[in-house]
Structure formats: structure tokens, C-alpha cells
Amino acid sequence: MKLQGIDEYELFHRYRYDNNTTICIFSDSVVYYDGYLRVVLKRDSGKYSMEEINAGRVEELPDLSKCGEDELFQFSTIMAIQPLLTIQRVMNEIHGEYELS
């Protein structure tokens, strides 16, 4: 994910990336969206959820960036963790740049 630009609006900031994905930061959440997948980080609780747009279901998602090697291996047997791990690391970095309001 290579950052292409940041759009600053009154209610949120949008980070645009080279692969047509965005990460938006709101007062209560950080949201990744690529047209097929939405990953949401609730800023007050630090909890993640994931929604596959075409499937229409929302699932809780562990913070993979905080998992050890053994846990990552276990999760890799049920989901493709590498893209999610990259997404969560970027989301955590952006979240850390903003104070909760």
C-alpha cells in the first residue's frame, strides 16, 4: 500500500492509496475500504471488525499486529492473514497519529 494523498475534511480525513483503497479516520473509528472489504477499528475499544461487502456479513477480527507467531499460524489456517496484517498495521499507525476526541 503506497500512500497517494490525504484529503482533510471537517468530519474526517481520507488516506488514498495506489491500489484504489482508502482508509478514513473519524472521531470514533478508522475504516479501511477497497470496494470488496471493509475493516473497521473502533477507536475507543481498539476492537476490529471485518465486512465482506458481497457477503453482507460482519465478523469480529483479532488485532493480528499484536499476535505472536503461533497465533498468526493458527489464524492463517482459517483466513488469508497477510493482507489483513498489512491493513491493520497501517490502520494502527494512522490511529496513533490522532488523539481521541
PDB file of C-alpha atoms in Angstrom:
ATOM      1  CA  MET A   1       0.000   0.000   0.000  1.00  0.00           C
ATOM      2  CA  LYS A   2       1.601   3.220  -1.192  1.00  0.00           C
ATOM      3  CA  LEU A   3       0.062   6.473   0.016  1.00  0.00           C
ATOM      4  CA  GLN A   4      -1.115   8.693  -2.846  1.00  0.00           C
ATOM      5  CA  GLY A   5      -2.593  11.549  -0.839  1.00  0.00           C
ATOM      6  CA  ILE A   6      -4.560  12.731   2.171  1.00  0.00           C
ATOM      7  CA  ASP A   7      -7.862  14.593   1.904  1.00  0.00           C
ATOM      8  CA  GLU A   8      -8.789  16.563   5.023  1.00  0.00           C
ATOM      9  CA  TYR A   9     -12.452  17.299   5.625  1.00  0.00           C
ATOM     10  CA  GLU A  10     -14.159  18.787   8.660  1.00  0.00           C
ATOM     11  CA  LEU A  11     -15.570  15.464   9.911  1.00  0.00           C
ATOM     12  CA  PHE A  12     -12.926  13.009   8.694  1.00  0.00           C
ATOM     13  CA  HIS A  13      -9.599  12.558   6.926  1.00  0.00           C
ATOM     14  CA  ARG A  14      -9.204  10.188   3.970  1.00  0.00           C
ATOM     15  CA  TYR A  15      -5.933   8.464   3.111  1.00  0.00           C
ATOM     16  CA  ARG A  16      -5.843   7.378  -0.555  1.00  0.00           C
ATOM     17  CA  TYR A  17      -3.585   4.525  -1.688  1.00  0.00           C
ATOM     18  CA  ASP A  18      -2.240   3.359  -5.054  1.00  0.00           C
ATOM     19  CA  ASN A  19      -4.443   0.255  -5.226  1.00  0.00           C
ATOM     20  CA  ASN A  20      -7.737   2.235  -5.112  1.00  0.00           C
ATOM     21  CA  THR A  21      -8.135   1.645  -1.401  1.00  0.00           C
ATOM     22  CA  THR A  22      -8.882   4.216   1.256  1.00  0.00           C
ATOM     23  CA  ILE A  23      -8.533   4.500   4.989  1.00  0.00           C
ATOM     24  CA  CYS A  24     -10.767   7.099   6.609  1.00  0.00           C
ATOM     25  CA  ILE A  25     -10.335   8.310  10.152  1.00  0.00           C
ATOM     26  CA  PHE A  26     -13.417   9.506  12.002  1.00  0.00           C
ATOM     27  CA  SER A  27     -13.775  10.612  15.624  1.00  0.00           C
ATOM     28  CA  ASP A  28     -14.943   7.135  16.660  1.00  0.00           C
ATOM     29  CA  SER A  29     -13.419   4.767  14.075  1.00  0.00           C
ATOM     30  CA  VAL A  30     -10.785   4.081  11.447  1.00  0.00           C
ATOM     31  CA  VAL A  31     -12.219   2.448   8.303  1.00  0.00           C
ATOM     32  CA  TYR A  32     -10.374   0.622   5.502  1.00  0.00           C
ATOM     33  CA  TYR A  33     -12.321   0.102   2.271  1.00  0.00           C
ATOM     34  CA  ASP A  34     -11.337  -1.413  -1.080  1.00  0.00           C
ATOM     35  CA  GLY A  35     -14.735  -1.955  -2.713  1.00  0.00           C
ATOM     36  CA  TYR A  36     -14.969  -5.582  -1.573  1.00  0.00           C
ATOM     37  CA  LEU A  37     -13.817  -5.489   2.026  1.00  0.00           C
ATOM     38  CA  ARG A  38     -14.384  -3.095   4.912  1.00  0.00           C
ATOM     39  CA  VAL A  39     -12.248  -3.309   8.049  1.00  0.00           C
ATOM     40  CA  VAL A  40     -13.286  -1.119  10.988  1.00  0.00           C
ATOM     41  CA  LEU A  41     -11.256  -0.241  14.078  1.00  0.00           C
ATOM     42  CA  LYS A  42     -13.358   1.186  16.915  1.00  0.00           C
ATOM     43  CA  ARG A  43     -11.072   3.832  18.367  1.00  0.00           C
ATOM     44  CA  ASP A  44     -12.361   3.709  21.947  1.00  0.00           C
ATOM     45  CA  SER A  45     -12.162  -0.071  22.392  1.00  0.00           C
ATOM     46  CA  GLY A  46      -9.401  -0.971  19.916  1.00  0.00           C
ATOM     47  CA  LYS A  47     -11.601  -3.763  18.510  1.00  0.00           C
ATOM     48  CA  TYR A  48     -11.649  -4.711  14.844  1.00  0.00           C
ATOM     49  CA  SER A  49     -14.470  -5.968  12.660  1.00  0.00           C
ATOM     50  CA  MET A  50     -14.470  -7.058   9.030  1.00  0.00           C
ATOM     51  CA  GLU A  51     -17.267  -6.980   6.469  1.00  0.00           C
ATOM     52  CA  GLU A  52     -17.116  -8.649   3.093  1.00  0.00           C
ATOM     53  CA  ILE A  53     -19.366  -6.357   1.060  1.00  0.00           C
ATOM     54  CA  ASN A  54     -20.774  -9.013  -1.313  1.00  0.00           C
ATOM     55  CA  ALA A  55     -21.387 -11.492   1.508  1.00  0.00           C
ATOM     56  CA  GLY A  56     -23.108  -8.913   3.697  1.00  0.00           C
ATOM     57  CA  ARG A  57     -21.825 -10.327   6.972  1.00  0.00           C
ATOM     58  CA  VAL A  58     -19.784  -8.665   9.696  1.00  0.00           C
ATOM     59  CA  GLU A  59     -17.278 -10.612  11.779  1.00  0.00           C
ATOM     60  CA  GLU A  60     -15.105  -9.689  14.721  1.00  0.00           C
ATOM     61  CA  LEU A  61     -11.446  -9.702  13.808  1.00  0.00           C
ATOM     62  CA  PRO A  62      -8.465 -10.033  16.149  1.00  0.00           C
ATOM     63  CA  ASP A  63      -5.718  -7.408  16.000  1.00  0.00           C
ATOM     64  CA  LEU A  64      -3.270  -9.547  14.054  1.00  0.00           C
ATOM     65  CA  SER A  65      -0.495  -6.993  14.545  1.00  0.00           C
ATOM     66  CA  LYS A  66      -0.461  -7.917  18.241  1.00  0.00           C
ATOM     67  CA  CYS A  67      -0.385 -11.691  17.701  1.00  0.00           C
ATOM     68  CA  GLY A  68       2.652 -13.889  18.144  1.00  0.00           C
ATOM     69  CA  GLU A  69       3.964 -16.316  15.532  1.00  0.00           C
ATOM     70  CA  ASP A  70       1.925 -19.240  16.914  1.00  0.00           C
ATOM     71  CA  GLU A  71      -1.335 -17.276  16.879  1.00  0.00           C
ATOM     72  CA  LEU A  72      -0.647 -15.975  13.366  1.00  0.00           C
ATOM     73  CA  PHE A  73      -0.082 -19.533  12.183  1.00  0.00           C
ATOM     74  CA  GLN A  74      -3.390 -20.643  13.727  1.00  0.00           C
ATOM     75  CA  PHE A  75      -5.284 -17.772  12.086  1.00  0.00           C
ATOM     76  CA  SER A  76      -3.580 -18.490   8.752  1.00  0.00           C
ATOM     77  CA  THR A  77      -5.350 -21.849   8.638  1.00  0.00           C
ATOM     78  CA  ILE A  78      -8.771 -20.150   8.519  1.00  0.00           C
ATOM     79  CA  MET A  79      -8.132 -16.832   6.713  1.00  0.00           C
ATOM     80  CA  ALA A  80      -5.677 -15.032   4.466  1.00  0.00           C
ATOM     81  CA  ILE A  81      -3.848 -13.106   7.168  1.00  0.00           C
ATOM     82  CA  GLN A  82      -1.086 -11.324   5.243  1.00  0.00           C
ATOM     83  CA  PRO A  83      -3.311  -8.693   3.576  1.00  0.00           C
ATOM     84  CA  LEU A  84      -5.219  -8.159   6.836  1.00  0.00           C
ATOM     85  CA  LEU A  85      -1.987  -7.879   8.818  1.00  0.00           C
ATOM     86  CA  THR A  86      -0.727  -5.161   6.467  1.00  0.00           C
ATOM     87  CA  ILE A  87      -4.063  -3.319   6.610  1.00  0.00           C
ATOM     88  CA  GLN A  88      -4.180  -3.445  10.415  1.00  0.00           C
ATOM     89  CA  ARG A  89      -0.595  -2.233  10.792  1.00  0.00           C
ATOM     90  CA  VAL A  90      -1.344   0.804   8.612  1.00  0.00           C
ATOM     91  CA  MET A  91      -4.644   1.445  10.430  1.00  0.00           C
ATOM     92  CA  ASN A  92      -2.912   1.255  13.829  1.00  0.00           C
ATOM     93  CA  GLU A  93      -0.238   3.678  12.633  1.00  0.00           C
ATOM     94  CA  ILE A  94      -2.844   6.181  11.394  1.00  0.00           C
ATOM     95  CA  HIS A  95      -4.916   5.760  14.569  1.00  0.00           C
ATOM     96  CA  GLY A  96      -1.810   6.568  16.627  1.00  0.00           C
ATOM     97  CA  GLU A  97      -1.359   9.882  14.797  1.00  0.00           C
ATOM     98  CA  TYR A  98      -4.707  11.241  16.017  1.00  0.00           C
ATOM     99  CA  GLU A  99      -5.891  11.899  19.544  1.00  0.00           C
ATOM    100  CA  LEU A 100      -9.305  10.618  20.544  1.00  0.00           C
ATOM    101  CA  SER A 101     -11.777  13.480  20.715  1.00  0.00           C
TER     102      SER A 101
END
